[in-house]
């Protein structure tokens, strides 16, 4: 049987790392009919928009996609294609494992955390009002009236919606993941001491969901305290579940604990559709240099194989990655002790070394 999978190369370093992942998946022998679709800067050049309808339609049809990173202009320009895709396809759960592998610059040995980030709500909902615009002034007046609090008139406003529906399904996802993967504990992370209603609702809902999973330990932690605890004693944790923004920040922190963005994989999962991508961005300064680390994308492909229930192929590919990292010979510059080590290999060559280790 051959799987139809949408392949979105992305921009910046995206095409190089996604090609490396495709090479490794093909080398496992799992038959895939890769259907290429574009998004980001290349899509603007061809279609005049960063996320063409046909790209979204391809993912909807195939239900599985793998995507290289895509540039998001800061403060202005087009809205994040990544966020748009997650919202358009209702990929509400972002799964980001943070696992230490021998041979990397992991700060801890044998760390194996899983971050489950809500993907559709919170300050990422994209509901924003620009400073000095008439609608912003109107909104400020309305809020002042309703809340009896003053807001400076030259403020910009971002809205943070958190629903019981969104909180319930993400916390349930975290517990279901824990159950399927023999995990012992789920920690819900929040700032409900300050945001009593939005984060408060997330926390209240998490407590309710937790009651249905008596075999799995549940605990709660305030996000700032969690940031410190993760740096000092990350092994106290197992599965973390967070609203969107905290999930974004804490998953990068966890990527840092296990050796950096070059090895941090991710998946965006909905009830029917799943899209796999590295945590890192498009690192534009390295574009086209065949230099960056393909591991994060290849491990994202491992998550994809697990999602397809191609467990043997997933294990073989993950083991091949482990061996190459442990040997430390055919690895990119960022994995060498000295980043200027002339024996570092390129993106493609590291992927080829991983293919050679497949057993
Ligand atoms: P980035 O992750 O692209 O790069 C930050 C730094 O991390 C790089 O300069 C590089 O030193 C290192 N790095 C990243 N990936 C690496 C790899 N594979 N191998 C070795 N080193 C690697 O973050 P940024 O510079 O903040 O963002 C660049 C662009 O990417 C922005 O437009 C941002 O919005 C976008 N972005 C996209 C996604 C996505 O597509 N899912 C995710 C994050 C950021």
Tab-separated table of C-alpha atoms and ligand atoms in Angstrom:
chain	number	residue	atom	x	y	z
A	1	UNK	CA	0.000	0.000	0.000
A	2	UNK	CA	1.211	3.482	-0.775
A	3	UNK	CA	0.319	6.492	1.404
A	4	UNK	CA	-0.562	9.784	-0.259
A	5	UNK	CA	1.172	12.528	1.701
A	6	UNK	CA	1.241	16.265	1.041
A	7	UNK	CA	4.821	17.527	0.974
A	8	UNK	CA	5.286	21.267	1.599
A	9	UNK	CA	8.987	22.173	1.273
A	10	UNK	CA	8.589	25.614	2.901
A	11	UNK	CA	11.136	28.405	2.464
A	12	UNK	CA	14.525	29.452	3.843
A	13	UNK	CA	16.180	26.194	4.918
A	14	UNK	CA	12.813	24.404	4.546
A	15	UNK	CA	13.442	22.736	1.153
A	16	UNK	CA	16.817	21.348	2.305
A	17	UNK	CA	15.621	19.829	5.577
A	18	UNK	CA	12.325	18.539	4.205
A	19	UNK	CA	14.147	16.888	1.290
A	20	UNK	CA	16.460	15.217	3.835
A	21	UNK	CA	13.419	13.877	5.715
A	22	UNK	CA	11.846	12.590	2.493
A	23	UNK	CA	15.097	10.810	1.587
A	24	UNK	CA	15.159	9.026	4.971
A	25	UNK	CA	11.478	8.021	4.882
A	26	UNK	CA	11.890	6.603	1.373
A	27	UNK	CA	14.950	4.668	2.563
A	28	UNK	CA	12.824	2.864	5.194
A	29	UNK	CA	10.925	1.214	2.332
A	30	UNK	CA	7.529	2.590	3.390
A	31	UNK	CA	5.808	3.422	0.105
A	32	UNK	CA	4.770	7.041	-0.129
A	33	UNK	CA	3.283	8.986	-2.990
A	34	UNK	CA	4.572	12.489	-2.105
A	35	UNK	CA	2.274	15.202	-3.428
A	36	UNK	CA	4.112	18.493	-3.474
A	37	UNK	CA	2.267	21.702	-2.546
A	38	UNK	CA	3.642	25.165	-1.931
A	39	UNK	CA	3.243	27.776	0.779
A	40	UNK	CA	5.160	30.839	1.956
A	41	UNK	CA	7.357	33.071	-0.173
A	42	UNK	CA	7.331	30.725	-3.197
A	43	UNK	CA	3.532	30.676	-3.121
A	44	UNK	CA	3.426	34.485	-3.088
A	45	UNK	CA	5.596	34.523	-6.222
A	46	UNK	CA	3.390	31.972	-8.013
A	47	UNK	CA	-0.133	32.635	-6.688
A	48	UNK	CA	0.135	36.068	-5.053
A	49	UNK	CA	-0.748	34.622	-1.635
A	50	UNK	CA	1.275	32.714	0.963
A	51	UNK	CA	-1.244	29.919	1.542
A	52	UNK	CA	-3.021	28.951	-1.713
A	53	UNK	CA	-6.374	27.151	-1.439
A	54	UNK	CA	-4.994	24.192	-3.358
A	55	UNK	CA	-2.340	23.604	-0.694
A	56	UNK	CA	-4.984	23.520	2.055
A	57	UNK	CA	-7.163	21.300	-0.181
A	58	UNK	CA	-4.297	18.842	-0.721
A	59	UNK	CA	-3.747	18.460	3.045
A	60	UNK	CA	-7.505	18.086	3.601
A	61	UNK	CA	-7.662	15.348	0.979
A	62	UNK	CA	-4.569	13.381	2.019
A	63	UNK	CA	-5.053	13.965	5.769
A	64	UNK	CA	-1.286	13.744	6.326
A	65	UNK	CA	1.303	16.386	5.485
A	66	UNK	CA	4.924	17.115	6.219
A	67	UNK	CA	6.092	20.698	6.011
A	68	UNK	CA	9.384	22.577	6.066
A	69	UNK	CA	9.498	25.846	8.029
A	70	UNK	CA	8.061	29.027	6.523
A	71	UNK	CA	9.090	32.638	7.118
A	72	UNK	CA	6.679	34.882	9.013
A	73	UNK	CA	7.332	38.609	8.623
A	74	UNK	CA	7.613	40.356	12.014
A	75	UNK	CA	5.207	43.232	12.819
A	76	UNK	CA	3.391	43.572	9.486
A	77	UNK	CA	3.334	41.621	6.203
A	78	UNK	CA	1.289	38.447	5.850
A	79	UNK	CA	-0.105	36.451	8.786
A	80	UNK	CA	1.815	33.346	9.787
A	81	UNK	CA	1.138	30.565	7.265
A	82	UNK	CA	1.881	28.062	10.012
A	83	UNK	CA	-0.779	29.503	12.287
A	84	UNK	CA	-3.236	29.813	9.371
A	85	UNK	CA	-2.757	26.152	8.449
A	86	UNK	CA	-3.257	24.995	12.044
A	87	UNK	CA	-6.424	27.072	12.342
A	88	UNK	CA	-7.858	26.266	8.872
A	89	UNK	CA	-7.418	22.521	9.410
A	90	UNK	CA	-8.282	22.622	13.119
A	91	UNK	CA	-4.978	20.975	14.051
A	92	UNK	CA	-5.618	21.716	17.680
A	93	UNK	CA	-2.864	19.696	19.318
A	94	UNK	CA	0.794	20.492	18.888
A	95	UNK	CA	2.953	17.608	20.036
A	96	UNK	CA	6.589	18.379	20.736
A	97	UNK	CA	8.734	15.650	22.276
A	98	UNK	CA	11.965	16.785	23.957
A	99	UNK	CA	14.201	13.756	24.190
A	100	UNK	CA	17.936	13.676	24.838
A	101	UNK	CA	20.131	11.685	22.471
A	102	UNK	CA	23.711	10.703	23.176
A	103	UNK	CA	26.195	12.790	21.197
A	104	UNK	CA	24.138	15.985	21.303
A	105	UNK	CA	24.659	19.002	23.545
A	106	UNK	CA	21.790	17.945	25.788
A	107	UNK	CA	22.076	19.477	29.249
A	108	UNK	CA	20.577	16.332	30.811
A	109	UNK	CA	20.982	12.625	30.088
A	110	UNK	CA	17.943	10.420	29.535
A	111	UNK	CA	15.447	13.242	29.418
A	112	UNK	CA	12.177	12.341	27.745
A	113	UNK	CA	9.506	15.030	27.994
A	114	UNK	CA	6.469	15.544	25.803
A	115	UNK	CA	4.942	18.977	25.374
A	116	UNK	CA	1.293	19.178	24.288
A	117	UNK	CA	0.473	22.719	23.216
A	118	UNK	CA	-3.009	23.997	22.369
A	119	UNK	CA	-2.810	25.237	18.805
A	120	UNK	CA	-5.892	27.285	17.915
A	121	UNK	CA	-6.752	29.741	20.697
A	122	UNK	CA	-5.107	32.132	23.142
A	123	UNK	CA	-3.080	35.133	22.009
A	124	UNK	CA	-2.353	33.204	18.791
A	125	UNK	CA	-5.980	33.529	17.655
A	126	UNK	CA	-4.842	36.496	15.576
A	127	UNK	CA	-7.461	38.902	16.933
A	128	UNK	CA	-5.511	42.111	17.174
A	129	UNK	CA	-6.220	45.811	17.037
A	130	UNK	CA	-3.542	48.227	15.864
A	131	UNK	CA	-2.742	51.345	17.888
A	132	UNK	CA	-4.511	54.595	16.943
A	133	UNK	CA	-6.992	52.906	14.533
A	134	UNK	CA	-10.634	54.054	14.925
A	135	UNK	CA	-11.807	50.501	15.749
A	136	UNK	CA	-9.103	50.216	18.416
A	137	UNK	CA	-10.207	53.474	20.014
A	138	UNK	CA	-13.794	52.241	19.954
A	139	UNK	CA	-12.781	48.935	21.532
A	140	UNK	CA	-10.775	50.714	24.239
A	141	UNK	CA	-13.801	52.861	25.127
A	142	UNK	CA	-16.016	49.782	25.282
A	143	UNK	CA	-13.589	47.858	27.484
A	144	UNK	CA	-13.186	50.837	29.812
A	145	UNK	CA	-16.925	51.022	30.147
A	146	UNK	CA	-17.372	47.313	30.813
A	147	UNK	CA	-14.323	46.724	33.008
A	148	UNK	CA	-14.205	50.111	34.729
A	149	UNK	CA	-10.454	50.135	34.107
A	150	UNK	CA	-8.440	52.670	32.193
A	151	UNK	CA	-6.443	51.749	29.097
A	152	UNK	CA	-3.933	54.209	27.619
A	153	UNK	CA	-5.400	55.608	24.427
A	154	UNK	CA	-2.268	54.883	22.393
A	155	UNK	CA	-2.470	51.159	23.182
A	156	UNK	CA	-2.614	48.251	20.729
A	157	UNK	CA	-4.830	45.379	21.848
A	158	UNK	CA	-4.461	41.604	21.398
A	159	UNK	CA	-7.299	39.321	22.449
A	160	UNK	CA	-6.740	36.101	24.384
A	161	UNK	CA	-9.707	33.754	23.922
A	162	UNK	CA	-9.558	30.473	25.866
A	163	UNK	CA	-12.652	28.261	25.745
A	164	UNK	CA	-13.855	25.333	27.808
A	165	UNK	CA	-14.230	23.397	24.516
A	166	UNK	CA	-10.628	24.090	23.426
A	167	UNK	CA	-9.226	23.382	26.889
A	168	UNK	CA	-11.162	20.141	27.288
A	169	UNK	CA	-10.015	18.637	24.007
A	170	UNK	CA	-6.349	19.565	24.438
A	171	UNK	CA	-6.162	18.226	27.998
A	172	UNK	CA	-8.005	15.079	26.915
A	173	UNK	CA	-5.500	14.729	24.049
A	174	UNK	CA	-2.629	14.956	26.578
A	175	UNK	CA	-4.156	12.282	28.817
A	176	UNK	CA	-4.959	10.009	25.871
A	177	UNK	CA	-1.382	10.416	24.644
A	178	UNK	CA	-0.117	9.593	28.151
A	179	UNK	CA	-2.333	6.509	28.300
A	180	UNK	CA	-1.267	5.185	24.873
A	181	UNK	CA	2.412	5.770	25.546
A	182	UNK	CA	2.609	4.494	29.137
A	183	UNK	CA	3.340	7.902	30.557
A	184	UNK	CA	2.843	8.425	34.271
A	185	UNK	CA	2.003	12.075	34.768
A	186	UNK	CA	0.353	15.059	33.076
A	187	UNK	CA	1.191	18.590	34.295
A	188	UNK	CA	-1.170	21.417	33.319
A	189	UNK	CA	0.630	24.755	33.076
A	190	UNK	CA	-1.127	28.089	33.492
A	191	UNK	CA	-1.035	31.600	34.952
A	192	UNK	CA	-4.465	31.426	36.531
A	193	UNK	CA	-3.324	33.436	39.559
A	194	UNK	CA	-3.226	36.506	37.271
A	195	UNK	CA	-5.497	35.588	34.337
A	196	UNK	CA	-8.245	34.246	36.539
A	197	UNK	CA	-10.812	33.843	33.801
A	198	UNK	CA	-8.945	32.707	30.651
A	199	UNK	CA	-6.184	30.623	32.285
A	200	UNK	CA	-8.589	29.959	35.157
A	201	UNK	CA	-10.974	28.245	32.738
A	202	UNK	CA	-8.133	26.210	31.240
A	203	UNK	CA	-7.108	25.040	34.712
A	204	UNK	CA	-10.629	24.324	35.934
A	205	UNK	CA	-11.289	22.274	32.788
A	206	UNK	CA	-7.978	20.423	33.165
A	207	UNK	CA	-8.908	19.418	36.727
A	208	UNK	CA	-12.250	18.057	35.486
A	209	UNK	CA	-10.677	16.060	32.636
A	210	UNK	CA	-8.008	14.667	34.991
A	211	UNK	CA	-10.697	13.056	37.160
A	212	UNK	CA	-11.494	10.681	34.272
A	213	UNK	CA	-7.931	9.347	34.170
A	214	UNK	CA	-7.335	8.009	37.660
A	215	UNK	CA	-4.347	5.869	36.509
A	216	UNK	CA	-2.378	8.913	35.447
A	217	UNK	CA	-1.050	11.396	37.966
A	218	UNK	CA	-2.178	14.994	37.468
A	219	UNK	CA	-0.464	18.105	38.718
A	220	UNK	CA	-0.626	21.822	37.997
A	221	UNK	CA	2.102	24.445	37.835
A	222	UNK	CA	2.313	28.181	37.240
A	223	UNK	CA	4.187	28.899	34.024
A	224	UNK	CA	6.979	31.108	35.424
A	225	UNK	CA	7.715	28.649	38.208
A	226	UNK	CA	7.614	25.843	35.644
A	227	UNK	CA	10.253	27.589	33.512
A	228	UNK	CA	12.609	27.534	36.510
A	229	UNK	CA	11.798	23.966	37.519
A	230	UNK	CA	12.331	22.719	33.973
A	231	UNK	CA	15.819	24.210	33.930
A	232	UNK	CA	16.712	22.816	37.373
A	233	UNK	CA	14.995	19.419	37.510
A	234	UNK	CA	13.256	18.549	34.237
A	235	UNK	CA	13.207	14.834	35.094
A	236	UNK	CA	10.398	15.533	37.566
A	237	UNK	CA	8.085	15.967	34.583
A	238	UNK	CA	6.604	13.738	31.933
A	239	UNK	CA	3.762	15.121	29.728
A	240	UNK	CA	3.133	18.879	29.887
A	241	UNK	CA	-0.097	20.435	28.602
A	242	UNK	CA	-0.286	24.180	27.970
A	243	UNK	CA	-2.306	26.930	26.302
A	244	UNK	CA	-0.874	28.142	22.996
A	245	UNK	CA	1.569	30.914	23.935
A	246	UNK	CA	3.112	29.225	26.999
A	247	UNK	CA	3.372	26.050	24.919
A	248	UNK	CA	5.346	27.878	22.262
A	249	UNK	CA	7.822	29.308	24.758
A	250	UNK	CA	8.161	26.271	27.017
A	251	UNK	CA	8.668	23.907	24.063
A	252	UNK	CA	11.610	26.020	22.858
A	253	UNK	CA	12.988	25.971	26.414
A	254	UNK	CA	12.702	22.167	26.426
A	255	UNK	CA	14.340	21.998	22.985
A	256	UNK	CA	17.219	23.949	24.547
A	257	UNK	CA	17.461	21.411	27.392
A	258	UNK	CA	18.010	18.544	24.973
A	259	UNK	CA	20.492	20.210	22.644
A	260	UNK	CA	18.739	22.882	20.629
A	261	UNK	CA	16.314	23.498	17.811
A	262	UNK	CA	18.311	21.406	15.347
A	263	UNK	CA	16.981	18.208	16.932
A	264	UNK	CA	13.462	19.181	18.111
A	265	UNK	CA	10.602	17.558	16.144
A	266	UNK	CA	6.910	18.415	16.151
A	267	UNK	CA	3.451	17.453	14.959
A	268	UNK	CA	0.172	19.352	14.630
A	269	UNK	CA	-2.713	16.978	15.076
A	270	UNK	CA	-6.479	17.294	14.683
A	271	UNK	CA	-9.246	14.722	14.856
A	272	UNK	CA	-8.639	13.672	11.244
A	273	UNK	CA	-5.638	15.524	9.857
A	274	UNK	CA	-2.007	15.649	10.993
A	275	UNK	CA	0.822	17.879	9.820
A	276	UNK	CA	4.421	17.179	10.800
A	277	UNK	CA	7.103	19.862	11.082
A	278	UNK	CA	10.240	20.737	13.021
A	279	UNK	CA	10.005	23.191	15.927
A	280	UNK	CA	12.635	25.433	14.338
A	281	UNK	CA	11.972	28.166	11.807
A	282	UNK	CA	13.329	28.900	8.353
A	283	UNK	CA	16.731	30.225	9.573
A	284	UNK	CA	16.975	32.464	6.454
A	285	UNK	CA	20.676	33.234	6.878
A	286	UNK	CA	21.522	29.584	6.108
A	287	UNK	CA	19.280	29.257	3.028
A	288	UNK	CA	20.690	27.122	0.230
A	289	UNK	CA	23.974	26.371	1.997
A	290	UNK	CA	23.373	22.649	2.650
A	291	UNK	CA	24.593	23.413	6.175
A	292	UNK	CA	21.832	23.093	8.782
A	293	UNK	CA	20.891	20.089	10.829
A	294	UNK	CA	18.191	17.881	9.257
A	295	UNK	CA	17.562	15.895	12.492
A	296	UNK	CA	14.509	17.859	13.667
A	297	UNK	CA	12.774	17.289	10.331
A	298	UNK	CA	13.821	13.626	10.194
A	299	UNK	CA	12.513	13.066	13.747
A	300	UNK	CA	9.285	14.821	12.690
A	301	UNK	CA	9.089	12.211	9.919
A	302	UNK	CA	9.560	9.536	12.616
A	303	UNK	CA	6.497	10.995	14.380
A	304	UNK	CA	4.671	10.799	11.053
A	305	UNK	CA	5.578	7.125	10.605
A	306	UNK	CA	4.332	6.422	14.148
A	307	UNK	CA	1.094	8.246	13.324
A	308	UNK	CA	0.709	5.996	10.245
A	309	UNK	CA	1.279	3.032	12.603
A	310	UNK	CA	4.431	2.157	10.654
A	311	UNK	CA	6.024	1.457	14.025
A	312	UNK	CA	8.870	-0.750	12.764
A	313	UNK	CA	9.961	1.800	10.180
A	314	UNK	CA	9.696	4.565	12.800
A	315	UNK	CA	11.859	2.614	15.273
A	316	UNK	CA	14.426	1.785	12.585
A	317	UNK	CA	14.676	5.420	11.491
A	318	UNK	CA	14.905	6.750	15.051
A	319	UNK	CA	17.625	4.190	15.861
A	320	UNK	CA	19.543	5.205	12.734
A	321	UNK	CA	19.368	8.856	13.835
A	322	UNK	CA	20.528	7.833	17.336
A	323	UNK	CA	23.543	5.966	15.944
A	324	UNK	CA	24.645	8.824	13.717
A	325	UNK	CA	24.299	11.317	16.584
A	326	UNK	CA	26.190	9.027	18.970
A	327	UNK	CA	29.070	8.489	16.515
A	328	UNK	CA	29.229	12.249	15.944
A	329	UNK	CA	31.115	11.792	12.679
A	330	UNK	CA	28.671	12.508	9.846
A	331	UNK	CA	26.899	15.366	11.627
A	332	UNK	CA	26.309	19.028	10.861
A	333	UNK	CA	28.364	21.873	12.363
A	334	UNK	CA	25.947	22.537	15.251
A	335	UNK	CA	26.419	18.993	16.569
A	336	UNK	CA	30.220	19.180	16.630
A	337	UNK	CA	31.970	20.204	19.862
A	338	UNK	CA	33.528	23.082	17.950
A	339	UNK	CA	31.069	24.733	15.537
A	340	UNK	CA	33.980	25.524	13.202
A	341	UNK	CA	35.070	21.880	13.012
A	342	UNK	CA	35.984	21.362	9.327
A	343	UNK	CA	34.868	17.693	9.475
A	344	UNK	CA	31.194	18.738	9.851
A	345	UNK	CA	29.095	17.453	6.964
A	346	UNK	CA	26.202	19.071	5.105
A	347	UNK	CA	22.450	18.586	5.527
A	348	UNK	CA	22.210	16.078	2.670
A	349	UNK	CA	25.312	14.135	3.761
A	350	UNK	CA	23.989	13.733	7.305
A	351	UNK	CA	20.691	12.421	5.926
A	352	UNK	CA	22.597	9.977	3.708
A	353	UNK	CA	24.605	8.774	6.725
A	354	UNK	CA	21.303	8.142	8.558
A	355	UNK	CA	20.008	6.151	5.562
A	356	UNK	CA	23.173	4.004	5.630
A	357	UNK	CA	22.471	3.105	9.284
A	358	UNK	CA	18.964	1.834	8.577
A	359	UNK	CA	18.723	-1.835	9.453
B	1	LIG	P1	14.844	29.853	13.502
B	1	LIG	O1	14.434	28.603	14.213
B	1	LIG	O2	14.588	29.897	12.049
B	1	LIG	O3	16.404	30.065	13.687
B	1	LIG	C1	17.037	30.509	14.873
B	1	LIG	C2	18.436	29.956	14.914
B	1	LIG	O4	18.375	28.588	15.317
B	1	LIG	C3	19.145	29.918	13.567
B	1	LIG	O5	19.776	31.124	13.267
B	1	LIG	C4	20.110	28.789	13.753
B	1	LIG	O6	21.248	29.247	14.452
B	1	LIG	C5	19.346	27.840	14.650
B	1	LIG	N1	18.687	26.792	13.864
B	1	LIG	C6	17.379	26.712	13.507
B	1	LIG	N2	17.160	25.601	12.817
B	1	LIG	C7	18.343	24.953	12.732
B	1	LIG	C8	18.769	23.738	12.139
B	1	LIG	N3	17.924	22.924	11.479
B	1	LIG	N4	20.066	23.399	12.244
B	1	LIG	C9	20.937	24.169	12.885
B	1	LIG	N5	20.605	25.327	13.485
B	1	LIG	C10	19.326	25.708	13.403
B	1	LIG	O7	14.155	31.060	14.265
B	1	LIG	P2	13.984	32.583	13.838
B	1	LIG	O8	15.273	33.090	13.281
B	1	LIG	O9	13.382	33.228	15.026
B	1	LIG	O10	12.892	32.550	12.694
B	1	LIG	C11	13.166	32.618	11.292
B	1	LIG	C12	11.852	32.596	10.537
B	1	LIG	O11	11.192	31.320	10.724
B	1	LIG	C13	10.843	33.639	11.024
B	1	LIG	O12	10.224	34.201	9.903
B	1	LIG	C14	9.866	32.834	11.873
B	1	LIG	O13	8.612	33.421	11.923
B	1	LIG	C15	9.838	31.532	11.116
B	1	LIG	N6	9.400	30.365	11.922
B	1	LIG	C16	8.702	29.425	11.262
B	1	LIG	C17	8.291	28.279	11.933
B	1	LIG	C18	7.538	27.235	11.167
B	1	LIG	O14	7.509	27.268	9.953
B	1	LIG	N7	6.888	26.312	11.842
B	1	LIG	C19	8.649	28.083	13.278
B	1	LIG	C20	9.406	29.072	13.914
B	1	LIG	C21	9.788	30.210	13.216
